[in-house]
CSV table of C-alpha atoms in Angstrom, one decimal:
chain,number,residue,atom,x,y,z
V,3,MET,CA,196.3,39.2,143.7
V,4,THR,CA,193.8,36.9,142.0
V,5,SER,CA,190.2,36.4,143.1
V,6,ASP,CA,188.9,33.1,143.9
V,7,ALA,CA,185.9,33.7,141.5
V,8,ALA,CA,188.5,33.8,138.6
V,9,ASN,CA,190.0,30.1,139.4
V,10,SER,CA,186.7,28.5,140.1
V,11,PRO,CA,184.6,27.4,137.0
V,12,THR,CA,181.2,29.0,136.7
V,13,VAL,CA,178.2,28.3,134.5
V,14,LEU,CA,176.1,30.8,132.8
V,15,SER,CA,172.7,31.0,134.5
V,16,PRO,CA,169.9,30.2,132.0
V,17,LEU,CA,168.8,33.3,130.0
V,18,LYS,CA,165.4,35.0,130.9
V,19,SER,CA,162.8,34.8,128.3
V,20,ASP,CA,162.9,38.1,126.6
V,21,ARG,CA,161.6,37.4,123.2
V,22,GLY,CA,159.0,40.1,122.9
V,23,GLU,CA,156.6,38.0,121.1
V,24,GLY,CA,154.1,40.6,120.8
V,25,VAL,CA,156.5,42.8,119.0
V,26,GLU,CA,157.5,39.9,116.7
V,27,ARG,CA,153.9,39.3,115.9
V,28,ASP,CA,153.3,43.0,115.1
V,29,VAL,CA,156.5,42.9,112.9
V,30,GLN,CA,155.3,39.7,111.1
V,31,LYS,CA,151.8,41.4,110.4
V,32,LEU,CA,153.4,44.7,109.0
V,33,ARG,CA,155.9,42.7,106.9
V,34,GLU,CA,153.5,40.3,105.5
V,35,ASP,CA,150.2,42.7,105.0
V,36,LEU,CA,152.2,45.8,104.2
V,37,LEU,CA,155.3,44.9,102.7
V,38,ARG,CA,154.8,41.8,100.9
V,39,PRO,CA,152.3,43.1,98.3
V,40,PHE,CA,154.9,45.5,97.3
V,41,ALA,CA,157.8,43.0,97.3
V,42,GLU,CA,155.9,40.8,95.0
V,43,LYS,CA,154.6,43.5,92.7
V,44,PHE,CA,157.8,45.7,92.4
V,45,GLY,CA,160.3,42.6,92.6
V,46,PHE,CA,161.9,43.6,95.9
V,47,PRO,CA,163.5,40.7,97.6
V,48,LEU,CA,162.0,40.2,101.2
V,49,GLY,CA,162.7,36.9,102.1
V,50,THR,CA,160.6,34.1,103.4
V,51,LYS,CA,158.0,34.4,106.4
V,52,SER,CA,160.2,32.3,108.6
V,53,GLN,CA,163.1,34.8,108.3
V,54,ALA,CA,161.1,37.2,110.4
V,55,THR,CA,160.9,34.9,113.4
V,56,GLY,CA,163.1,32.6,115.4
V,57,LEU,CA,165.2,32.6,118.8
V,58,PRO,CA,167.6,35.5,119.6
V,59,THR,CA,170.7,34.5,117.8
V,60,VAL,CA,174.4,35.3,118.5
V,61,LEU,CA,177.1,34.6,116.0
V,62,CYS,CA,180.6,34.0,117.2
V,63,LEU,CA,183.5,34.7,115.0
V,64,GLY,CA,187.3,34.8,115.3
V,65,ASN,CA,190.6,33.2,114.6
V,66,HIS,CA,191.0,29.4,115.6
V,67,SER,CA,192.3,29.0,119.1
V,68,SER,CA,190.7,32.5,120.0
V,69,GLY,CA,188.4,30.8,122.7
V,70,LYS,CA,185.0,30.7,120.4
V,71,SER,CA,184.0,27.3,121.4
V,72,THR,CA,185.2,27.2,124.9
V,73,PHE,CA,183.0,30.6,125.5
V,74,ILE,CA,180.2,28.9,123.6
V,75,ASN,CA,180.5,25.8,125.9
V,76,HIS,CA,180.6,28.3,128.8
V,77,LEU,CA,177.3,30.2,127.9
V,78,ALA,CA,175.7,26.8,127.1
V,79,GLY,CA,176.9,25.4,130.4
V,80,ALA,CA,178.1,22.1,128.9
V,81,ASN,CA,180.6,20.8,126.5
V,82,VAL,CA,178.7,21.2,123.2
V,83,GLN,CA,181.7,22.1,121.2
V,84,GLU,CA,185.3,20.3,120.9
V,85,THR,CA,187.9,22.7,122.0
V,86,GLY,CA,191.8,22.8,121.3
V,87,VAL,CA,194.7,24.9,120.1
V,88,ALA,CA,194.7,23.4,116.7
V,89,PRO,CA,191.6,23.9,114.7
V,90,THR,CA,188.7,21.4,115.7
V,91,ASP,CA,185.9,22.1,113.2
V,92,ASP,CA,185.9,23.5,109.7
V,93,GLY,CA,182.2,24.2,109.6
V,94,PHE,CA,179.3,26.4,111.0
V,95,THR,CA,177.6,24.8,113.8
V,96,LEU,CA,174.1,26.1,115.1
V,97,ILE,CA,173.6,25.2,118.8
V,98,MET,CA,169.9,25.1,119.9
V,99,TYR,CA,167.9,23.7,122.8
V,100,GLY,CA,166.2,20.1,122.4
V,101,ASP,CA,164.7,17.8,124.8
V,102,ALA,CA,167.3,15.2,123.6
V,103,VAL,CA,170.8,15.3,122.3
V,104,SER,CA,170.9,15.3,118.4
V,105,THR,CA,172.8,16.4,115.5
V,106,GLU,CA,171.3,17.4,112.2
V,107,ASP,CA,173.2,18.0,109.0
V,108,GLY,CA,173.1,21.2,106.8
V,109,HIS,CA,170.6,19.8,104.2
V,110,ALA,CA,168.2,18.7,106.8
V,111,VAL,CA,168.5,22.3,108.6
V,112,VAL,CA,167.7,24.2,105.4
V,113,GLU,CA,164.9,21.9,104.5
V,114,ASN,CA,163.2,22.2,107.9
V,115,PRO,CA,160.2,24.8,107.5
V,116,GLY,CA,160.3,25.3,111.4
V,117,LEU,CA,163.9,26.8,111.2
V,118,PRO,CA,164.5,30.1,109.9
V,119,PHE,CA,167.7,29.1,107.8
V,120,GLY,CA,166.1,28.0,104.5
V,121,ASN,CA,167.8,31.0,102.6
V,122,LEU,CA,171.2,29.4,103.4
V,123,GLN,CA,170.5,26.9,100.7
V,124,GLN,CA,171.5,29.4,97.9
V,125,TYR,CA,175.3,28.8,99.1
V,126,GLY,CA,175.4,25.4,97.7
V,127,LYS,CA,176.2,21.7,98.6
V,128,SER,CA,179.6,22.6,99.6
V,129,PHE,CA,178.5,24.9,102.3
V,130,LEU,CA,175.7,22.6,103.5
V,131,ASP,CA,178.2,20.0,103.9
V,132,HIS,CA,179.9,22.3,106.5
V,133,LEU,CA,177.0,23.2,108.3
V,134,LYS,CA,175.1,21.2,111.1
V,135,LEU,CA,172.6,21.8,114.1
V,136,LYS,CA,173.3,20.7,117.5
V,137,ARG,CA,170.3,20.2,120.0
V,138,ARG,CA,171.1,19.9,123.6
V,139,PRO,CA,168.8,20.0,126.6
V,140,GLU,CA,170.6,22.9,128.5
V,141,PRO,CA,168.4,25.5,130.0
V,142,ALA,CA,170.6,28.3,128.9
V,143,LEU,CA,169.7,27.5,125.3
V,144,ARG,CA,165.9,27.4,125.7
V,145,GLN,CA,165.8,31.3,124.7
V,146,LEU,CA,169.0,31.4,122.7
V,147,CYS,CA,170.7,30.3,119.5
V,148,LEU,CA,174.4,30.1,119.2
V,149,ILE,CA,176.3,29.8,115.7
V,150,ASP,CA,179.9,28.6,116.2
V,151,SER,CA,182.0,29.3,113.0
V,152,PRO,CA,185.4,28.0,111.4
V,153,GLY,CA,188.5,29.5,112.7
V,154,LEU,CA,189.7,32.5,110.5
V,155,ILE,CA,193.0,31.9,109.0
V,156,ASP,CA,195.0,35.0,110.1
V,157,ASN,CA,197.5,34.7,107.1
V,158,PRO,CA,197.3,36.6,103.8
V,159,GLY,CA,196.8,34.4,100.8
V,160,GLN,CA,195.1,31.7,103.0
V,161,GLY,CA,191.5,31.0,104.0
V,162,THR,CA,190.1,32.0,100.5
V,163,ASP,CA,186.8,31.2,99.2
V,164,SER,CA,188.3,28.7,96.9
V,165,SER,CA,190.0,26.8,99.4
V,166,ARG,CA,187.1,26.4,101.5
V,167,GLY,CA,184.9,25.5,98.6
V,168,TYR,CA,182.1,28.0,99.0
V,169,ASP,CA,181.4,31.6,99.4
V,170,PHE,CA,182.7,32.0,102.9
V,171,LYS,CA,182.3,35.8,103.0
V,172,ALA,CA,178.9,35.7,101.7
V,173,VAL,CA,177.9,33.0,104.2
V,174,VAL,CA,179.3,35.1,107.0
V,175,ARG,CA,177.4,38.3,105.7
V,176,ALA,CA,174.1,36.3,105.7
V,177,LEU,CA,174.3,35.0,109.0
V,178,ALA,CA,175.6,38.4,110.6
V,179,ASP,CA,172.7,40.2,108.8
V,180,SER,CA,170.1,37.6,110.4
V,181,ALA,CA,171.8,37.5,113.9
V,182,ASP,CA,171.1,39.9,116.7
V,183,LEU,CA,174.4,40.0,117.9
V,184,VAL,CA,178.0,39.3,116.6
V,185,VAL,CA,180.9,38.5,118.9
V,186,PHE,CA,184.3,38.7,117.3
V,187,PHE,CA,187.1,36.9,119.3
V,188,PHE,CA,190.7,37.9,119.7
V,189,ASP,CA,193.4,36.1,121.7
V,190,PRO,CA,196.8,37.0,122.9
V,191,ASP,CA,198.6,34.9,120.0
V,192,LYS,CA,196.8,36.7,117.2
V,193,PRO,CA,195.7,40.2,118.2
V,194,GLY,CA,196.0,41.3,114.5
V,195,THR,CA,193.4,41.8,111.7
V,196,THR,CA,195.3,40.7,108.6
V,197,GLY,CA,194.4,38.1,106.0
V,198,GLU,CA,190.9,36.6,106.5
V,199,SER,CA,189.9,38.4,109.5
V,200,LEU,CA,190.6,41.9,107.7
V,201,ARG,CA,188.5,40.6,104.7
V,202,ILE,CA,185.6,39.6,107.0
V,203,PHE,CA,185.6,43.0,108.8
V,204,THR,CA,185.5,45.0,105.5
V,205,ASP,CA,183.5,42.7,103.3
V,206,SER,CA,180.9,40.9,105.6
V,207,LEU,CA,180.5,43.2,108.7
V,208,SER,CA,180.6,46.7,107.5
V,209,GLU,CA,176.7,46.9,107.3
V,210,VAL,CA,176.3,45.3,110.8
V,211,MET,CA,178.9,47.2,113.1
V,212,TYR,CA,176.1,48.2,115.3
V,213,LYS,CA,175.6,44.6,116.2
V,214,LEU,CA,179.2,43.7,116.6
V,215,LEU,CA,180.9,43.1,120.1
V,216,ILE,CA,184.7,42.9,120.0
V,217,VAL,CA,186.3,40.4,122.5
V,218,PHE,CA,189.9,40.3,123.6
V,219,ASN,CA,189.9,36.8,125.1
V,220,LYS,CA,192.1,34.6,127.2
V,221,VAL,CA,193.3,37.6,129.2
V,222,ASP,CA,194.2,35.2,131.9
V,223,GLU,CA,197.2,33.9,130.0
V,224,PHE,CA,199.0,37.0,130.6
V,225,GLU,CA,202.0,37.0,132.8
V,226,ASP,CA,201.9,40.6,134.0
V,227,VAL,CA,199.9,43.8,133.0
V,228,ARG,CA,202.7,45.2,130.7
V,229,ASP,CA,202.5,42.1,128.5
V,230,PHE,CA,198.8,42.7,128.2
V,231,ALA,CA,199.1,46.5,127.7
V,232,ARG,CA,201.7,45.7,124.9
V,233,THR,CA,199.4,43.2,123.0
V,234,TYR,CA,196.1,45.1,123.7
V,235,GLY,CA,197.9,48.2,121.9
V,236,SER,CA,198.5,46.1,119.1
V,237,LEU,CA,195.0,44.8,118.8
V,238,CYS,CA,193.7,48.5,118.7
V,239,TRP,CA,196.3,49.5,116.3
V,240,ASN,CA,195.2,46.6,114.0
V,241,LEU,CA,191.3,47.4,114.6
V,242,SER,CA,191.8,51.0,113.5
V,243,ARG,CA,192.8,49.8,110.2
V,244,VAL,CA,189.3,48.3,109.4
V,245,VAL,CA,186.8,49.8,111.8
V,246,ARG,CA,185.9,53.1,110.0
V,247,THR,CA,185.1,55.0,113.0
V,248,LYS,CA,186.7,58.0,114.9
V,249,ASP,CA,186.9,55.8,118.1
V,250,ILE,CA,187.8,52.3,118.4
V,251,PRO,CA,184.7,50.3,119.7
V,252,HIS,CA,184.6,49.2,123.2
V,253,ILE,CA,186.7,45.8,123.7
V,254,TYR,CA,185.6,43.1,125.9
V,255,CYS,CA,188.6,41.7,127.7
V,256,THR,CA,187.5,38.3,128.9
V,257,PHE,CA,188.5,34.9,130.1
V,258,VAL,CA,186.7,31.7,130.7
V,259,PRO,CA,187.2,30.6,134.5
V,260,GLY,CA,188.9,27.3,134.8
V,261,HIS,CA,190.7,27.4,131.3
V,262,SER,CA,193.9,29.2,131.8
V,263,SER,CA,197.0,27.4,130.9
V,264,GLY,CA,198.5,27.2,134.4
V,265,LYS,CA,201.2,29.6,133.7
V,266,GLN,CA,202.7,31.6,136.8
V,267,ARG,CA,201.1,35.1,136.4
V,268,THR,CA,201.0,38.3,138.5
V,269,ILE,CA,198.2,39.9,136.5
V,270,ASP,CA,195.1,41.0,138.5
V,271,LEU,CA,191.9,39.5,136.9
V,272,ILE,CA,189.3,41.3,138.9
V,273,ASP,CA,188.7,44.0,136.2
V,274,PHE,CA,188.5,41.3,133.5
V,275,GLU,CA,186.1,39.3,135.6
V,276,LYS,CA,183.8,42.2,135.5
V,277,SER,CA,184.5,42.6,131.7
V,278,THR,CA,183.6,39.1,131.2
V,279,ARG,CA,180.3,39.6,133.2
V,280,ASP,CA,179.4,42.7,131.1
V,281,LEU,CA,179.8,40.5,128.1
V,282,ARG,CA,177.5,37.9,129.5
V,283,GLN,CA,174.9,40.5,130.4
V,284,GLU,CA,175.0,41.7,126.8
V,285,ILE,CA,174.3,38.2,125.5
V,286,ALA,CA,171.6,37.8,128.2
V,287,ALA,CA,169.9,40.7,126.9
V,288,VAL,CA,169.9,39.7,123.2
V,289,GLY,CA,166.2,39.0,123.3
V,290,SER,CA,165.5,42.8,123.8
V,291,ARG,CA,168.4,43.6,121.3
V,292,ARG,CA,166.3,41.1,119.0
V,293,ARG,CA,163.3,43.3,119.0
V,294,THR,CA,165.3,46.5,118.2
V,295,ASN,CA,166.9,44.6,115.4
V,296,LEU,CA,163.7,43.0,114.0
V,297,VAL,CA,161.9,46.5,114.0
V,298,GLY,CA,165.0,48.3,112.8
V,299,SER,CA,165.5,45.9,109.9
V,300,LEU,CA,161.7,46.1,109.0
V,301,LEU,CA,162.0,50.0,109.1
V,302,ASP,CA,165.0,50.1,106.8
V,303,THR,CA,163.6,47.5,104.4
V,304,ALA,CA,160.2,49.6,104.4
V,305,ARG,CA,162.1,52.7,103.7
V,306,GLN,CA,163.9,51.0,100.6
V,307,ILE,CA,160.8,49.5,99.4
V,308,ARG,CA,159.0,52.8,99.6
V,309,VAL,CA,161.8,54.7,97.5
V,310,HIS,CA,162.1,51.7,95.1
V,311,ALA,CA,158.3,51.5,94.6
V,312,THR,CA,157.7,55.3,94.3
V,313,VAL,CA,160.4,55.7,91.7
V,314,VAL,CA,159.3,52.5,89.7
V,315,ARG,CA,155.6,53.5,89.8
V,316,HIS,CA,156.6,57.0,88.5
V,317,VAL,CA,158.3,55.6,85.6
V,318,GLY,CA,155.5,53.4,85.1
V,319,VAL,CA,153.0,56.4,84.9
V,320,ARG,CA,155.3,58.2,82.6
V,321,LEU,CA,155.1,54.8,80.3
V,322,PHE,CA,151.5,54.9,80.6
V,323,TRP,CA,150.8,58.3,79.4
V,324,SER,CA,153.5,58.1,76.8
V,325,ARG,CA,151.3,54.9,75.5
V,326,LEU,CA,148.1,56.8,75.7
V,327,ILE,CA,149.4,59.7,73.8
V,328,ILE,CA,150.8,57.5,71.2
V,329,TRP,CA,147.5,55.4,70.8
V,330,SER,CA,145.4,58.6,71.0
V,331,ILE,CA,147.6,60.1,67.9
V,332,ALA,CA,147.3,56.9,66.3
V,333,ALA,CA,143.4,56.6,66.9
V,334,LEU,CA,142.9,60.2,65.7
V,335,LEU,CA,145.1,59.4,62.5
V,336,LEU,CA,142.8,56.4,62.0
V,337,VAL,CA,139.7,58.3,62.2
V,338,VAL,CA,140.8,61.1,59.9
V,339,ALA,CA,142.1,58.4,57.4
V,340,GLY,CA,138.6,56.7,57.6
V,341,TRP,CA,136.9,60.0,57.1
V,342,LEU,CA,139.1,60.9,54.1
V,343,LEU,CA,138.8,57.5,52.5
V,344,LEU,CA,135.0,57.5,53.0
V,345,TYR,CA,134.1,61.0,52.0
V,346,HIS,CA,137.0,62.1,49.8
V,347,ARG,CA,138.3,59.2,47.9
V,348,ASP,CA,137.3,60.5,44.7
V,349,ASN,CA,139.7,63.4,45.4
V,350,SER,CA,143.2,62.6,44.7
V,351,TYR,CA,144.4,64.7,47.6
V,352,GLY,CA,141.9,63.3,50.2
V,353,LEU,CA,142.7,59.7,48.7
V,354,GLY,CA,146.3,60.3,49.4
V,355,GLY,CA,145.9,61.9,52.6
V,356,GLY,CA,143.8,59.1,53.9
V,357,LEU,CA,146.1,56.5,52.8
V,358,VAL,CA,149.0,58.5,54.7
V,359,ALA,CA,147.3,58.8,57.8
V,360,LEU,CA,146.1,55.1,57.7
V,361,LEU,CA,149.9,54.1,57.3
V,362,ILE,CA,151.0,56.5,60.0
V,363,GLY,CA,148.3,55.6,62.4
V,364,VAL,CA,148.7,51.7,61.8
V,365,GLY,CA,152.4,52.5,62.0
V,366,LEU,CA,152.2,54.3,65.3
V,367,ILE,CA,150.3,51.3,66.8
V,368,ILE,CA,152.7,48.7,65.6
V,369,ALA,CA,155.8,50.8,66.7
V,370,THR,CA,154.3,51.5,70.2
V,371,HIS,CA,156.6,48.9,72.0
V,372,PHE,CA,159.7,50.2,70.3
V,373,LEU,CA,158.8,53.7,71.1
V,374,LEU,CA,158.1,52.7,74.7
V,375,ARG,CA,161.4,51.0,75.1
V,376,MET,CA,163.3,54.2,73.8
V,377,ARG,CA,161.5,56.2,76.4
V,378,LEU,CA,162.0,53.6,79.0
V,379,ARG,CA,166.0,53.4,78.0
V,380,ASN,CA,165.9,57.2,78.2
V,381,MET,CA,164.4,57.0,81.8
V,382,LEU,CA,166.7,54.4,82.9
V,383,SER,CA,169.8,56.8,81.8
V,384,LYS,CA,168.5,59.6,83.9
V,385,LEU,CA,167.3,57.6,86.8
V,386,ASP,CA,168.8,60.0,89.2
V,387,ALA,CA,166.9,62.9,87.9
V,388,VAL,CA,163.6,60.7,88.1
V,389,PHE,CA,164.3,60.3,91.8
V,390,HIS,CA,165.1,63.8,92.5
V,391,ASP,CA,161.7,64.6,90.5
V,392,VAL,CA,159.6,62.4,92.5
V,393,PHE,CA,161.0,63.2,95.8
V,394,SER,CA,161.9,66.9,95.4
V,395,LYS,CA,159.4,68.2,98.1
V,396,GLU,CA,160.7,65.7,100.7
V,397,LEU,CA,164.5,66.5,99.6
V,398,LEU,CA,163.6,70.1,100.4
V,399,GLN,CA,161.8,69.6,103.7
V,400,GLN,CA,164.5,67.3,105.2
V,401,GLU,CA,167.0,68.9,107.4
V,402,ASP,CA,169.5,66.4,106.1
V,403,HIS,CA,168.5,65.3,102.7
V,404,ARG,CA,171.5,62.9,102.5
V,405,PHE,CA,169.8,60.3,104.4
V,406,LEU,CA,167.0,60.0,101.7
V,407,GLU,CA,169.7,60.2,99.0
V,408,GLY,CA,171.4,57.5,100.8
V,409,ILE,CA,168.4,55.1,100.7
V,410,TRP,CA,168.4,55.8,96.8
V,411,GLU,CA,172.0,55.0,96.2
V,412,SER,CA,171.4,51.7,98.1
V,413,VAL,CA,168.1,50.8,96.1
V,414,LYS,CA,169.2,52.2,92.6
V,415,PRO,CA,170.9,49.1,91.3
V,416,ARG,CA,167.9,47.0,92.3
V,417,THR,CA,165.5,49.5,90.7
V,418,ALA,CA,167.2,49.8,87.5
V,419,LYS,CA,167.7,45.8,87.3
V,420,PHE,CA,163.9,45.6,87.8
V,421,LEU,CA,162.7,48.1,85.1
V,422,LYS,CA,165.1,46.5,82.7
V,423,ALA,CA,163.8,43.0,83.5
V,424,ILE,CA,160.1,43.9,83.7
V,425,GLY,CA,159.8,45.8,80.3
V,426,THR,CA,157.4,48.5,79.3
V,427,SER,CA,154.3,46.4,79.7
V,428,GLY,CA,154.9,45.2,83.3
V,429,VAL,CA,155.9,48.3,85.2
V,430,PRO,CA,153.2,49.0,87.8
V,431,TYR,CA,151.4,52.4,87.6
V,432,SER,CA,148.1,51.8,89.0
V,433,PRO,CA,146.4,54.2,91.3
V,434,VAL,CA,146.0,51.7,93.9
V,435,TRP,CA,149.8,51.8,94.7
V,436,SER,CA,149.5,55.3,95.5
V,437,HIS,CA,147.2,54.7,98.1
V,438,ARG,CA,149.3,51.9,99.4
V,439,LEU,CA,152.6,54.0,99.3
V,440,LYS,CA,150.7,56.6,101.4
V,441,LYS,CA,149.9,53.8,104.0
V,442,LEU,CA,153.6,52.6,103.7
V,443,ARG,CA,154.7,56.1,104.5
V,444,HIS,CA,152.5,56.5,107.4
V,445,ALA,CA,153.8,53.1,109.0
V,446,ILE,CA,157.4,54.2,108.4
V,447,GLU,CA,156.7,57.7,110.1
V,448,ASN,CA,154.3,56.3,112.9
V,449,ASP,CA,153.7,52.7,113.3
V,450,LEU,CA,157.1,51.4,113.1
V,451,PRO,CA,158.7,54.1,115.5
V,452,GLN,CA,156.1,53.2,118.1
V,453,LEU,CA,157.0,49.5,118.0
V,454,LEU,CA,160.6,50.7,118.8
V,455,ARG,CA,159.2,52.2,121.9
V,456,LYS,CA,156.9,49.3,122.8
V,457,LYS,CA,157.6,47.9,126.1
V,458,GLU,CA,156.7,44.1,126.6
């Protein structure tokens, strides 16, 4: 038996405003006032100011013909995207609210300072030629940005970056990182995760699995429950190869009412209607998820910056003391040389000793840069030891020291790269940064967790 609701088209009601603007302002203030000085001084990429703000965003991924565009039209309440069995679009489409129907190309999108997509410019002209923004006057889009993507080619050896002309996996990774929700669609014809789908799961989404919703779409096309069970099992089996968790994540089994193939079927859609409603509710709550993502992302960045800056400053302090010792020895030798040459130059031993002291003192001053570079290279080769030295107390106090060590492993390449690039004279060591690092730690342990608990 099939319910009437499944056979009649429905339109997603407009999303409620749930942007958490107060939280966004607090996040923006902490980001700019507290983290930005560290990012600029210690060479830690923080992104542009606009990246911290924007509409709640949902990125839709999946094989072509998996129903991404149809579901997007369902969410928007209008036919914004073309649909069909064959691939209808080979680019990324940003879908947002606008008072009038308009379309902007990718170059205009990344150049618009009012949009948080400026960082996409780094992927080059080939990608921008495959990016566009559609604005539509649909109420459901007032508090939501949807991103449609090219259909993934589910055959090994196809859909490579070279065939697309740009770094597709990197683009997906960047969009998934900035999105608040990533919805990955599968359909009955392609329930596997081979080829490009597998590469996207393993290479682009591994760090954002907490944002990922897996959707088994078009379930109204199954003729009976046995056909559904067989294909659903195949999907679960294939997902187990790429989702590195003990249990398979929840899979939403969905369909868009009014878009079935019209084939005769005996499968009951009532439970699938509930799953479809659940998915819509998850998307409708993306504003609340956005607040959590914003604060969580800032908290992760703050922890990384703290570890990075603490280790860098420690190296800077060591270099400062090494320079001070070298110059102190050089100054002492020059004083001794001056005293010997001034008062004991008639004595051959005094003259000789004065000249030797003079030469060594001047030599030390000239060789300071070389000696400090050797010191820096030595510390770079033992950077793990530097980290454990700096954070020895915290590593002992924490119940699970692997958390802090995990942060270090994630920032160590950037720390080493910065120290190599900045050289011996540019490494920050001022006591001012010690005070600021204490403020940063206080924000990590108090201010940011309070934002996570803040209610609008």
